[in-house]
Coordinates of C-alpha atoms in Angstrom, one line a residue:
Chain A
M50 CA 1.6 -0.8 -32.2
F51 CA 0.6 2.8 -32.2
L52 CA 3.3 5.2 -31.0
A53 CA 2.9 8.9 -30.3
S54 CA 5.7 11.3 -29.5
D55 CA 5.8 14.0 -26.9
E56 CA 5.4 16.7 -29.5
E57 CA 2.4 15.0 -31.1
I58 CA 0.7 14.5 -27.7
R59 CA 1.4 18.1 -26.7
S60 CA -0.1 19.5 -29.9
Y61 CA -3.4 17.8 -29.4
I62 CA -4.0 17.4 -25.6
D63 CA -4.2 20.2 -23.2
L64 CA -5.8 21.2 -19.9
N65 CA -9.3 22.3 -20.8
T66 CA -12.9 21.6 -20.0
E67 CA -12.8 18.4 -21.9
T68 CA -9.8 16.9 -20.0
V69 CA -11.2 18.2 -16.7
Q70 CA -14.5 16.4 -17.5
I71 CA -12.7 13.2 -18.4
I72 CA -10.8 13.2 -15.1
E73 CA -14.1 14.0 -13.2
D74 CA -15.7 11.0 -14.9
A75 CA -12.7 8.8 -14.0
F76 CA -13.1 9.7 -10.3
T77 CA -16.8 8.9 -10.6
S78 CA -16.0 5.5 -12.1
L79 CA -13.8 4.7 -9.2
V80 CA -16.9 4.6 -6.9
T81 CA -19.6 3.6 -9.4
K82 CA -17.9 1.1 -11.6
N83 CA -16.0 -2.1 -11.1
V84 CA -12.4 -0.9 -11.1
E85 CA -9.3 -2.9 -10.4
M86 CA -6.5 -0.5 -9.2
P87 CA -3.6 -2.3 -7.6
P88 CA -1.2 -0.6 -5.2
I89 CA 1.3 1.7 -6.8
M90 CA 4.7 0.1 -7.6
R91 CA 7.6 2.2 -6.5
V92 CA 11.4 2.0 -7.0
D93 CA 13.6 4.4 -5.0
I94 CA 17.1 5.3 -6.2
P95 CA 18.3 7.4 -3.3
A96 CA 21.9 7.7 -4.8
H97 CA 20.4 9.9 -7.6
N98 CA 17.6 11.4 -5.5
G99 CA 15.2 9.5 -7.8
E100 CA 11.9 7.7 -7.6
V101 CA 9.8 5.8 -10.1
D102 CA 6.1 5.0 -9.8
V103 CA 4.1 2.6 -11.8
K104 CA 0.3 3.0 -11.7
T105 CA -2.5 1.2 -13.5
A106 CA -6.2 0.7 -13.3
Y107 CA -8.6 -1.4 -15.3
V108 CA -12.2 -0.1 -15.5
K109 CA -14.5 -3.0 -16.3
G110 CA -16.0 -2.5 -19.7
L111 CA -13.4 -0.3 -21.2
D112 CA -11.5 -1.5 -24.2
Y113 CA -8.0 -0.5 -22.9
F114 CA -6.3 0.1 -19.7
A115 CA -3.1 2.1 -19.0
I116 CA 0.1 1.2 -17.3
K117 CA 1.9 4.4 -16.5
V118 CA 5.6 4.9 -15.6
S119 CA 6.5 8.2 -14.0
S120 CA 9.8 9.2 -12.6
G121 CA 11.1 12.1 -10.5
F122 CA 14.9 12.5 -10.3
F123 CA 15.4 15.6 -8.3
D124 CA 19.1 16.1 -9.1
N125 CA 18.4 16.2 -12.8
Y126 CA 18.6 20.0 -12.8
K127 CA 22.3 19.7 -12.2
L128 CA 22.4 18.0 -15.7
G129 CA 20.1 20.6 -17.2
L130 CA 17.3 18.0 -17.4
P131 CA 13.7 18.2 -16.1
S132 CA 13.1 16.1 -13.0
G133 CA 10.0 14.5 -14.2
N134 CA 9.7 11.9 -16.9
G135 CA 7.7 8.9 -18.0
L136 CA 5.5 7.3 -20.5
M137 CA 2.1 5.6 -20.7
M138 CA 1.1 2.4 -22.5
L139 CA -2.3 1.1 -23.3
L140 CA -3.0 -2.6 -23.2
N141 CA -6.0 -4.2 -24.9
S142 CA -8.4 -5.4 -22.1
Q143 CA -9.6 -8.4 -24.1
T144 CA -6.2 -9.8 -25.3
G145 CA -3.5 -8.1 -23.1
Q146 CA -1.7 -7.0 -26.2
P147 CA 0.1 -3.6 -26.1
E148 CA -2.0 -1.2 -28.3
S149 CA -0.3 2.1 -27.9
L150 CA 2.8 3.8 -26.4
L151 CA 2.4 7.4 -25.5
L152 CA 6.0 8.7 -25.2
D153 CA 4.9 11.8 -23.4
N154 CA 7.8 12.5 -21.0
G155 CA 5.3 12.9 -18.2
Y156 CA 3.1 15.5 -19.9
L157 CA -0.1 13.5 -19.6
T158 CA 0.6 13.0 -15.9
D159 CA 0.9 16.8 -15.6
I160 CA -2.4 17.2 -17.4
R161 CA -4.4 14.6 -15.5
T162 CA -2.9 15.8 -12.1
A163 CA -3.9 19.4 -12.9
A164 CA -7.3 18.3 -14.1
A165 CA -7.8 16.6 -10.7
G166 CA -7.1 19.9 -9.1
A167 CA -9.8 21.5 -11.2
V168 CA -12.3 18.8 -10.3
V169 CA -11.5 19.3 -6.6
A170 CA -11.7 23.1 -6.8
K171 CA -15.1 22.8 -8.6
H172 CA -16.6 20.7 -5.8
F173 CA -14.8 22.0 -2.7
A174 CA -13.8 25.7 -3.2
K175 CA -16.3 28.4 -2.4
E176 CA -18.2 29.7 -5.5
D177 CA -16.8 33.2 -5.2
A178 CA -13.2 32.2 -4.6
R179 CA -11.0 35.0 -6.2
I180 CA -7.6 34.6 -4.7
A181 CA -5.5 31.5 -5.2
G182 CA -2.4 30.7 -3.2
V183 CA 0.3 28.3 -4.2
I184 CA 3.2 26.7 -2.3
G185 CA 6.0 25.8 -4.7
T186 CA 7.1 27.2 -8.1
G187 CA 7.5 24.1 -10.2
S188 CA 5.5 22.5 -13.0
Q189 CA 2.5 21.6 -10.9
A190 CA 2.5 25.0 -9.2
R191 CA 1.7 26.4 -12.6
Y192 CA -0.7 23.7 -13.8
Q193 CA -2.7 23.6 -10.6
I194 CA -3.3 27.4 -10.7
K195 CA -4.3 27.1 -14.4
A196 CA -6.6 24.3 -13.4
I197 CA -8.3 26.3 -10.7
A198 CA -8.7 29.2 -13.2
Q199 CA -10.8 26.7 -15.3
V200 CA -13.5 26.5 -12.7
R201 CA -13.3 29.7 -10.6
K202 CA -12.8 33.3 -11.5
I203 CA -9.3 33.8 -10.1
E204 CA -8.2 37.5 -9.9
R205 CA -5.0 37.2 -8.0
V206 CA -2.3 34.6 -7.2
L207 CA -0.1 34.5 -4.1
V208 CA 3.0 32.4 -4.5
Y209 CA 5.5 31.1 -1.9
G210 CA 8.8 29.4 -2.9
R211 CA 12.2 29.0 -1.5
K212 CA 14.3 30.3 -4.3
E213 CA 14.1 33.9 -5.4
E214 CA 14.9 33.2 -9.0
N215 CA 12.3 30.5 -9.3
I216 CA 9.7 32.7 -7.7
Q217 CA 10.5 35.6 -10.2
R218 CA 10.3 33.2 -13.1
Y219 CA 7.0 31.9 -11.9
I220 CA 5.6 35.4 -11.6
D221 CA 6.8 36.4 -15.0
D222 CA 5.4 33.3 -16.7
M223 CA 2.1 33.2 -14.9
E224 CA 1.3 36.8 -15.3
V225 CA 1.6 36.4 -19.0
D226 CA -0.2 33.1 -19.2
L227 CA -3.2 34.1 -17.0
G228 CA -3.2 37.9 -17.5
I229 CA -3.6 38.5 -13.7
K230 CA -1.5 39.8 -10.8
V231 CA 0.9 37.2 -9.2
E232 CA 2.6 38.2 -5.9
A233 CA 5.4 36.7 -3.9
V234 CA 4.5 36.2 -0.3
R235 CA 5.5 34.2 2.8
A236 CA 3.9 30.8 3.3
E237 CA 1.7 32.2 6.1
E238 CA 0.4 35.0 3.9
A239 CA -0.3 32.6 1.0
V240 CA -2.6 30.6 3.3
R241 CA -4.2 33.5 5.2
G242 CA -4.7 35.6 2.1
S243 CA -6.2 33.0 -0.3
D244 CA -9.5 31.4 -0.9
I245 CA -8.0 28.4 -2.5
L246 CA -4.5 27.1 -1.6
V247 CA -2.6 24.5 -3.5
T248 CA 0.5 22.8 -2.0
T249 CA 2.8 21.3 -4.6
T250 CA 6.1 20.5 -2.9
P251 CA 7.9 17.2 -2.2
S252 CA 8.4 18.5 1.4
T253 CA 9.2 15.9 4.1
S254 CA 8.1 18.2 6.9
P255 CA 5.0 20.3 7.3
V256 CA 5.0 23.7 5.5
I257 CA 1.5 24.7 6.4
K258 CA 0.5 25.4 10.0
A259 CA -2.9 24.7 11.4
D260 CA -3.0 28.2 13.0
W261 CA -3.1 29.9 9.6
L262 CA -6.4 28.3 8.5
H263 CA -9.4 30.6 8.1
S264 CA -13.1 30.5 7.3
G265 CA -14.0 29.7 3.7
L266 CA -10.5 28.3 2.8
H267 CA -10.1 25.3 0.5
I268 CA -6.7 23.5 0.4
T269 CA -5.7 21.0 -2.2
A270 CA -2.6 19.2 -1.0
M271 CA -1.1 17.4 -4.0
G272 CA 2.7 17.3 -3.1
S273 CA 2.7 14.3 -0.9
D274 CA 2.6 11.0 -2.8
A275 CA 5.2 9.0 -0.8
E276 CA 5.6 7.7 2.7
S277 CA 8.2 10.3 3.6
K278 CA 6.4 13.4 2.3
Q279 CA 4.2 15.7 4.3
E280 CA 3.1 19.3 3.6
L281 CA 0.4 19.9 6.2
E282 CA 0.5 19.8 10.0
S283 CA -1.5 16.8 11.0
E284 CA -3.8 18.9 13.2
I285 CA -5.2 20.4 9.9
L286 CA -6.9 17.1 9.1
E287 CA -8.9 17.4 12.3
Q288 CA -9.6 21.0 12.0
V289 CA -11.1 21.1 8.6
D290 CA -14.9 20.8 8.2
V291 CA -14.7 18.7 5.0
L292 CA -11.8 16.3 4.5
A293 CA -11.5 14.6 1.1
C294 CA -8.9 12.6 -0.9
D295 CA -8.7 10.9 -4.2
R296 CA -8.4 7.4 -2.8
K297 CA -8.4 6.5 0.9
E298 CA -6.2 3.5 0.6
Q299 CA -3.5 5.5 -1.1
S300 CA -3.8 8.6 1.0
Q301 CA -3.4 6.7 4.3
V302 CA -0.1 5.2 3.0
L303 CA 1.3 7.9 0.7
G304 CA -0.6 11.1 1.4
E305 CA -1.4 13.5 4.2
L306 CA -3.7 10.9 5.9
R307 CA -0.7 8.9 6.7
H308 CA 0.3 11.5 9.3
A309 CA -3.1 11.7 11.0
T310 CA -2.8 11.3 14.8
S311 CA -6.0 9.3 14.9
Q312 CA -5.9 7.7 11.4
Q313 CA -9.1 5.6 11.6
E314 CA -11.1 8.6 12.7
M315 CA -9.7 10.7 9.8
L316 CA -10.5 7.8 7.4
D317 CA -14.0 7.7 8.6
K318 CA -14.3 11.5 8.3
A319 CA -12.8 11.6 4.8
V320 CA -14.8 11.4 1.6
E321 CA -13.4 10.3 -1.8
I322 CA -13.7 12.7 -4.7
G323 CA -15.6 10.1 -6.6
E324 CA -18.3 10.0 -3.9
V325 CA -18.8 13.7 -4.5
T326 CA -18.6 13.8 -8.3
S327 CA -21.0 10.9 -8.5
G328 CA -23.5 12.9 -6.4
D329 CA -23.5 10.4 -3.5
K330 CA -22.0 12.9 -1.0
Q331 CA -21.7 16.7 -0.9
G332 CA -18.4 18.6 -1.1
R333 CA -18.5 22.1 0.4
K334 CA -21.8 22.8 2.0
T335 CA -21.5 26.5 3.1
A336 CA -19.2 29.4 2.1
E337 CA -17.8 29.4 5.6
Q338 CA -16.5 25.8 5.8
I339 CA -12.8 24.9 5.6
T340 CA -12.2 22.1 3.2
L341 CA -9.2 20.0 2.3
C342 CA -8.5 17.5 -0.4
D343 CA -5.4 15.3 -0.5
L344 CA -4.3 14.1 -3.9
T345 CA -1.9 11.2 -4.4
G346 CA -2.6 10.5 -8.0
T347 CA -4.6 7.4 -9.2
G348 CA -4.2 4.9 -11.9
V349 CA -7.8 5.5 -13.0
Q350 CA -6.8 9.0 -14.0
D351 CA -3.9 7.6 -16.1
T352 CA -6.2 5.1 -17.9
A353 CA -8.7 7.9 -18.6
I354 CA -6.2 10.4 -20.0
A355 CA -4.3 7.7 -22.0
I356 CA -7.5 6.4 -23.7
Y357 CA -8.6 9.9 -24.5
A358 CA -5.1 10.8 -25.9
Y359 CA -4.9 7.6 -27.9
E360 CA -8.4 7.9 -29.5
L361 CA -7.9 11.6 -30.3
L362 CA -4.5 11.0 -31.8
Q363 CA -5.8 8.1 -33.8
E364 CA -8.6 10.3 -35.2
E365 CA -6.1 13.0 -36.0
K366 CA -3.9 10.4 -37.6
A367 CA -1.0 12.2 -35.9
G368 CA 0.5 9.0 -34.5
L369 CA 3.4 7.2 -36.1
V370 CA 2.2 3.7 -36.7
V371 CA 5.1 1.1 -36.5
K372 CA 4.2 -2.2 -38.0
Q373 CA 5.4 -5.1 -35.9
Chain B
M1458 CA 14.6 6.7 -27.3
F1459 CA 15.9 3.4 -28.7
L1460 CA 13.2 1.0 -30.0
A1461 CA 13.6 -2.6 -31.0
S1462 CA 11.0 -4.8 -32.6
D1463 CA 10.2 -8.4 -31.8
E1464 CA 11.9 -9.5 -35.0
E1465 CA 15.1 -7.6 -34.3
I1466 CA 15.3 -8.9 -30.7
R1467 CA 14.6 -12.5 -31.9
S1468 CA 17.4 -12.3 -34.5
Y1469 CA 20.1 -11.4 -31.9
I1470 CA 19.0 -12.9 -28.6
D1471 CA 18.6 -16.6 -27.9
L1472 CA 18.8 -19.2 -25.2
N1473 CA 22.5 -20.0 -25.0
T1474 CA 25.5 -20.2 -22.6
E1475 CA 25.7 -16.4 -22.6
T1476 CA 22.1 -15.7 -21.6
V1477 CA 22.2 -18.5 -19.1
Q1478 CA 25.3 -16.9 -17.5
I1479 CA 23.6 -13.5 -17.5
I1480 CA 20.7 -14.9 -15.6
E1481 CA 23.0 -16.8 -13.2
D1482 CA 24.8 -13.6 -12.5
A1483 CA 21.5 -11.8 -11.9
F1484 CA 20.5 -14.4 -9.3
T1485 CA 23.9 -13.9 -7.6
S1486 CA 23.5 -10.1 -7.6
L1487 CA 20.1 -10.6 -5.7
V1488 CA 22.0 -11.8 -2.7
T1489 CA 25.4 -10.1 -3.1
K1490 CA 24.5 -6.7 -4.3
N1491 CA 22.1 -4.0 -3.2
V1492 CA 19.0 -4.7 -5.2
E1493 CA 15.7 -2.9 -4.9
M1494 CA 13.0 -5.3 -6.2
P1495 CA 9.5 -4.2 -5.2
P1496 CA 6.6 -6.6 -5.1
I1497 CA 5.1 -7.6 -8.4
M1498 CA 2.2 -5.4 -9.6
R1499 CA -0.7 -7.5 -10.9
V1500 CA -4.0 -6.7 -12.7
D1501 CA -6.5 -9.5 -13.1
I1502 CA -9.1 -9.4 -15.9
P1503 CA -11.2 -12.5 -15.1
A1504 CA -13.8 -11.6 -17.8
H1505 CA -11.2 -12.4 -20.4
N1506 CA -9.3 -15.0 -18.4
G1507 CA -6.4 -12.5 -18.4
E1508 CA -3.6 -11.4 -16.1
V1509 CA -0.9 -8.7 -16.4
D1510 CA 2.2 -8.6 -14.2
V1511 CA 4.6 -5.7 -13.9
K1512 CA 8.1 -6.5 -12.6
T1513 CA 11.1 -4.4 -11.9
A1514 CA 14.4 -4.4 -10.1
Y1515 CA 17.2 -1.9 -9.7
V1516 CA 20.6 -3.3 -9.1
K1517 CA 22.8 -0.6 -7.4
G1518 CA 25.6 0.5 -9.7
L1519 CA 23.9 -0.6 -13.0
D1520 CA 23.3 2.2 -15.6
Y1521 CA 19.8 1.0 -16.4
F1522 CA 16.9 -0.9 -14.8
A1523 CA 14.0 -2.5 -16.5
I1524 CA 10.3 -2.3 -16.0
K1525 CA 8.7 -5.3 -17.6
V1526 CA 5.0 -5.8 -18.5
S1527 CA 3.9 -9.3 -19.3
S1528 CA 0.4 -10.5 -19.9
G1529 CA -1.3 -13.9 -20.1
F1530 CA -4.7 -13.9 -21.6
F1531 CA -5.8 -17.6 -21.7
D1532 CA -8.8 -17.2 -24.0
N1533 CA -6.6 -15.6 -26.8
Y1534 CA -6.4 -19.0 -28.6
K1535 CA -10.1 -18.5 -29.5
L1536 CA -9.0 -15.4 -31.5
G1537 CA -6.0 -17.2 -33.0
L1538 CA -3.6 -15.2 -30.8
P1539 CA -0.8 -16.3 -28.4
S1540 CA -1.8 -16.0 -24.8
G1541 CA 1.5 -14.4 -23.7
N1542 CA 2.5 -10.9 -24.6
G1543 CA 4.4 -7.9 -23.2
L1544 CA 7.3 -5.5 -23.5
M1545 CA 10.3 -4.3 -21.5
M1546 CA 11.5 -0.8 -21.0
L1547 CA 14.8 0.4 -19.7
L1548 CA 15.1 3.5 -17.6
N1549 CA 18.3 5.4 -17.0
S1550 CA 19.3 4.8 -13.3
Q1551 CA 20.8 8.3 -13.0
T1552 CA 18.0 10.4 -14.6
G1553 CA 14.9 8.2 -14.7
Q1554 CA 14.6 8.9 -18.4
P1555 CA 13.3 6.1 -20.6
E1556 CA 16.3 4.8 -22.7
S1557 CA 14.9 1.9 -24.6
L1558 CA 11.7 0.1 -25.5
L1559 CA 12.1 -3.6 -26.3
L1560 CA 8.8 -4.5 -28.1
D1561 CA 9.5 -8.2 -27.7
N1562 CA 5.9 -9.6 -27.3
G1563 CA 7.1 -11.6 -24.3
Y1564 CA 10.1 -13.2 -26.0
L1565 CA 12.7 -11.9 -23.5
T1566 CA 10.5 -13.2 -20.7
D1567 CA 10.6 -16.6 -22.3
I1568 CA 14.3 -16.5 -22.6
R1569 CA 15.1 -15.3 -19.1
T1570 CA 12.6 -17.8 -17.6
A1571 CA 14.2 -20.7 -19.6
A1572 CA 17.7 -19.5 -18.6
A1573 CA 16.6 -19.6 -14.9
G1574 CA 15.6 -23.3 -15.5
A1575 CA 19.1 -23.9 -16.9
V1576 CA 20.8 -22.3 -13.9
V1577 CA 18.6 -24.4 -11.6
A1578 CA 19.4 -27.6 -13.4
K1579 CA 23.1 -26.8 -13.3
H1580 CA 23.1 -26.5 -9.6
F1581 CA 20.4 -28.9 -8.4
A1582 CA 20.1 -31.7 -11.0
K1583 CA 22.4 -34.7 -10.6
E1584 CA 25.4 -34.6 -12.9
D1585 CA 24.5 -37.7 -14.9
A1586 CA 20.8 -36.7 -15.4
R1587 CA 19.8 -38.2 -18.8
I1588 CA 16.0 -38.2 -18.8
A1589 CA 13.9 -35.0 -18.5
G1590 CA 10.2 -35.0 -17.8
V1591 CA 7.9 -32.2 -18.5
I1592 CA 4.3 -31.4 -17.5
G1593 CA 2.7 -29.2 -20.0
T1594 CA 3.1 -28.7 -23.8
G1595 CA 3.2 -24.9 -24.2
S1596 CA 5.9 -22.4 -24.8
Q1597 CA 7.8 -22.9 -21.5
A1598 CA 7.5 -26.7 -21.8
R1599 CA 9.7 -26.3 -24.8
Y1600 CA 12.1 -23.7 -23.6
Q1601 CA 12.6 -25.3 -20.2
I1602 CA 13.7 -28.6 -21.8
K1603 CA 16.0 -26.8 -24.2
A1604 CA 17.4 -25.0 -21.2
I1605 CA 18.1 -28.2 -19.3
A1606 CA 19.8 -29.5 -22.5
Q1607 CA 22.2 -26.6 -22.2
V1608 CA 23.6 -27.9 -18.9
R1609 CA 22.9 -31.7 -18.8
K1610 CA 23.3 -34.4 -21.5
I1611 CA 19.6 -35.2 -22.0
E1612 CA 18.9 -38.3 -24.0
R1613 CA 15.2 -38.7 -23.6
V1614 CA 12.2 -36.5 -22.8
L1615 CA 8.9 -37.7 -21.2
V1616 CA 6.0 -35.3 -21.8
Y1617 CA 2.6 -35.2 -20.1
G1618 CA -0.2 -32.9 -21.4
R1619 CA -4.0 -32.9 -21.4
K1620 CA -4.7 -32.4 -25.1
E1621 CA -3.7 -35.1 -27.6
E1622 CA -3.0 -32.7 -30.5
N1623 CA -0.8 -30.5 -28.3
I1624 CA 1.2 -33.5 -27.1
Q1625 CA 1.8 -34.7 -30.7
R1626 CA 2.8 -31.2 -31.8
Y1627 CA 5.2 -31.0 -28.9
I1628 CA 6.8 -34.3 -29.8
D1629 CA 7.1 -33.5 -33.4
D1630 CA 8.7 -30.1 -32.8
M1631 CA 11.0 -31.1 -30.0
E1632 CA 12.3 -34.3 -31.7
V1633 CA 13.4 -32.1 -34.6
D1634 CA 14.8 -29.3 -32.4
L1635 CA 16.7 -31.5 -29.9
G1636 CA 17.3 -34.6 -32.1
I1637 CA 16.3 -36.9 -29.3
K1638 CA 13.4 -39.2 -28.5
V1639 CA 10.3 -37.6 -26.9
E1640 CA 7.6 -39.8 -25.5
A1641 CA 4.0 -39.1 -24.3
V1642 CA 3.4 -40.5 -20.9
R1643 CA 1.0 -40.2 -17.9
A1644 CA 2.0 -37.6 -15.3
E1645 CA 3.0 -40.3 -12.9
E1646 CA 5.3 -41.9 -15.4
A1647 CA 6.8 -38.5 -16.2
V1648 CA 7.8 -38.1 -12.6
R1649 CA 8.8 -41.7 -11.8
G1650 CA 10.8 -42.0 -15.1
S1651 CA 12.8 -38.8 -15.1
D1652 CA 15.9 -37.4 -13.5
I1653 CA 14.8 -33.8 -13.9
L1654 CA 11.1 -32.9 -14.0
V1655 CA 9.8 -29.5 -15.0
T1656 CA 6.2 -28.4 -14.3
T1657 CA 5.0 -25.6 -16.6
T1658 CA 1.2 -25.4 -16.1
P1659 CA -1.1 -22.7 -14.8
S1660 CA -2.8 -25.4 -12.8
T1661 CA -4.8 -24.4 -9.7
S1662 CA -4.7 -27.9 -8.1
P1663 CA -1.7 -30.2 -7.6
V1664 CA -0.7 -32.3 -10.6
I1665 CA 2.3 -33.9 -9.0
K1666 CA 1.8 -36.3 -6.1
A1667 CA 4.3 -36.8 -3.3
D1668 CA 4.1 -40.6 -3.7
W1669 CA 5.8 -40.4 -7.1
L1670 CA 9.1 -38.9 -5.9
H1671 CA 12.2 -41.0 -6.1
S1672 CA 15.8 -40.8 -5.2
G1673 CA 18.0 -38.5 -7.3
L1674 CA 15.0 -36.6 -8.8
H1675 CA 15.2 -32.8 -9.3
I1676 CA 12.0 -30.9 -9.8
T1677 CA 11.8 -27.3 -11.2
A1678 CA 8.2 -26.0 -10.6
M1679 CA 7.9 -22.9 -12.7
G1680 CA 4.1 -22.9 -13.5
S1681 CA 2.8 -21.3 -10.3
D1682 CA 3.3 -17.5 -10.2
A1683 CA 0.0 -16.4 -8.7
E1684 CA -2.0 -16.9 -5.5
S1685 CA -4.4 -19.3 -7.0
K1686 CA -1.9 -21.6 -8.8
Q1687 CA -0.4 -24.8 -7.4
E1688 CA 1.3 -27.7 -9.3
L1689 CA 2.7 -29.8 -6.4
E1690 CA 1.1 -31.5 -3.5
S1691 CA 2.3 -29.5 -0.5
E1692 CA 3.8 -32.6 1.2
I1693 CA 6.5 -32.5 -1.5
L1694 CA 8.0 -29.4 0.0
E1695 CA 8.5 -31.3 3.3
Q1696 CA 9.8 -34.5 1.6
V1697 CA 12.5 -33.1 -0.6
D1698 CA 16.1 -33.0 0.8
V1699 CA 16.9 -29.6 -0.8
L1700 CA 14.2 -27.0 -1.2
A1701 CA 15.0 -23.9 -3.2
C1702 CA 13.3 -20.9 -4.8
D1703 CA 14.2 -17.8 -6.8
R1704 CA 12.9 -15.4 -4.1
K1705 CA 11.4 -16.4 -0.8
E1706 CA 9.2 -13.4 -0.5
Q1707 CA 7.6 -14.1 -3.9
S1708 CA 7.4 -17.9 -3.5
Q1709 CA 5.6 -17.6 -0.2
V1710 CA 2.9 -15.4 -1.8
L1711 CA 2.8 -16.6 -5.5
G1712 CA 4.6 -19.9 -5.7
E1713 CA 4.5 -23.4 -4.2
L1714 CA 5.7 -22.2 -0.8
R1715 CA 2.3 -20.4 -0.4
H1716 CA 0.7 -23.8 0.0
A1717 CA 3.1 -25.2 2.6
T1718 CA 1.4 -26.6 5.6
S1719 CA 4.0 -25.2 7.9
Q1720 CA 5.1 -22.2 5.9
Q1721 CA 7.7 -20.7 8.3
E1722 CA 9.4 -24.1 8.6
M1723 CA 9.6 -24.4 4.8
L1724 CA 10.9 -20.8 4.5
D1725 CA 13.6 -21.7 7.0
K1726 CA 14.4 -24.8 5.0
A1727 CA 14.5 -23.1 1.6
V1728 CA 17.6 -21.6 0.0
E1729 CA 17.4 -18.9 -2.7
I1730 CA 19.1 -19.7 -6.0
G1731 CA 21.4 -16.7 -5.6
E1732 CA 22.8 -18.2 -2.3
V1733 CA 23.9 -21.2 -4.3
T1734 CA 25.1 -19.5 -7.4
S1735 CA 27.1 -17.1 -5.2
G1736 CA 28.8 -20.1 -3.5
D1737 CA 27.4 -19.2 -0.1
K1738 CA 25.3 -22.4 0.1
Q1739 CA 25.4 -25.8 -1.7
G1740 CA 22.7 -27.0 -4.1
R1741 CA 22.6 -30.7 -4.5
K1742 CA 25.0 -32.5 -2.3
T1743 CA 24.7 -36.2 -3.3
A1744 CA 23.3 -38.0 -6.3
E1745 CA 20.6 -39.5 -4.1
Q1746 CA 19.1 -36.4 -2.8
I1747 CA 15.7 -35.2 -4.0
T1748 CA 15.8 -31.5 -4.9
L1749 CA 13.1 -29.0 -5.7
C1750 CA 13.3 -25.4 -7.0
D1751 CA 10.2 -23.2 -7.2
L1752 CA 10.4 -20.3 -9.8
T1753 CA 8.1 -17.3 -9.7
G1754 CA 10.1 -15.1 -12.0
T1755 CA 12.0 -12.0 -10.7
G1756 CA 12.5 -8.5 -11.8
V1757 CA 16.2 -8.8 -11.6
Q1758 CA 16.1 -11.4 -14.4
D1759 CA 14.2 -8.8 -16.5
T1760 CA 16.7 -6.1 -15.8
A1761 CA 19.6 -8.4 -16.7
I1762 CA 18.1 -9.7 -20.0
A1763 CA 16.9 -6.2 -21.0
I1764 CA 20.3 -4.6 -20.5
Y1765 CA 22.0 -7.4 -22.3
A1766 CA 19.5 -7.1 -25.3
Y1767 CA 19.8 -3.3 -25.4
E1768 CA 23.6 -3.3 -25.4
L1769 CA 23.8 -6.1 -27.9
L1770 CA 21.2 -4.5 -30.3
Q1771 CA 23.0 -1.1 -29.9
E1772 CA 26.2 -2.7 -31.0
E1773 CA 24.5 -4.4 -33.9
K1774 CA 22.9 -1.1 -34.7
A1775 CA 19.8 -3.2 -35.4
G1776 CA 17.5 -0.9 -33.4
L1777 CA 15.3 1.7 -34.9
V1778 CA 16.3 5.0 -33.3
V1779 CA 13.4 7.4 -33.0
K1780 CA 14.4 10.9 -32.3
Q1781 CA 12.2 12.5 -29.7

């Protein structure tokens, strides 16, 4: 059994063109290859404001597949702990034997989620997008903007959050990390003023109003990944010119598509990212279109990033091998 | 993160009165406590005759809950490997943080599955049961008989299997382990000649015929745990006086109840083990009744055995503590 610690994984794996490409290929495989991806397993622990998801996907022909456990316990800040956590394991596709445990404390989930944001921006945001807006100031609010900066020349960031101190910390950190201007704005301004907007909150009622949309805007909605969550007014699904999601069967249960007034119509309208990355369908067609992509997070991303991390760490011999 | 290896776990945890009691209490908690037990997650890899199950259950008030991965890859024998494998992890119920990894290669699943068989025999088999029959010669065919011997004074075992060499190995091993006579018989004789019968095969068509049932018999059907599996003719469900299962919502999808001709009627007839262990309902009422219990395996058993193993191993300081 190959074990890798959080530190080891963080020293070798990052958000970069390589990990973005790996996640793009994973989306493509979802529509071009034989993939078994069962529904997400979920445990809710309301007493501690906690939730645990288990995701998996087997891509036919690959030597391994991942089972990923990720948790979000939103009272952890009271204990001085991060809300997110988790680990990934790889099983051998031929024998079922556990091959590797990646004790990443949720880091690889952050990377593969951010990488999905980059893939989406690449195919759906307009070519000359320069201003990125972000709703939320947490971990993914940072990663998603860094991801967009991988594929578009971002010159300014507009951020909206609820807590003053979190906003200021976000601005300080991101101005250093990206070397560009980051401004605190109201939610409406973040939408009206940006070319690409990312929503990253666990909100249970819409934060973004349909009235605020404008020509050329792309929205990536990655906050909602559970029945109770919703970041966008449902009219937005109808108003956008291009509606996309990572996986229809997840989005209609856990994502923004769940809240569509006419769900079947929206499912018919929607394309999956993999249909676009594979070249089957087109993402954005003109600079004027309004586009939206809803991300719920897929097991095939976990399998892709876990195999990449395992193989890289093996090469680097950075893992701690525990003989069983 | 606390890690324990297969060897460490095997040196401290066994099938005994303590583990049987722990599993009995787990079944009771399923009906008396607030338990969140989502549907089993399953990945099928038909190319390698493999299947992976993920199970979990959170019992309100417990400090930890388990997520258990178990695999069965039935071509592994060609590679000289066991078919079953897996591991358990415990998460902290308050923070979601991974607390412990029990790298048991499926051993704790064997123990908690056998312990369930003991609990069932205790409540459903007649008091003076002396002859146990078993269908199958694999790992659970051994554990289930040892489990029954924990709660009934078994004097003779009748075994039916398909492969001569496996039957002989079973007899040799079990006569040494239990110190009683083990005889190879036909399936029909195993049923007709036993007081308690356990079926342990992954059969996809019925092995046990309704015609073979007799007064006083108890059957534990633990082989079927997937849509395609079935060990008992469906008429048996109707014929028995007492019909039980570990969890109705699992048995009706994955177990023998799936194949009931009139499923709603059988669901109404069935009791859950926890209803009996809690004292709410009665198991066997008379020595003459025919009783049947269908086991599909529940996440609450995994949580119970994993917490027990973790706490015991911590006490014994036998675990290898890896600082993260």
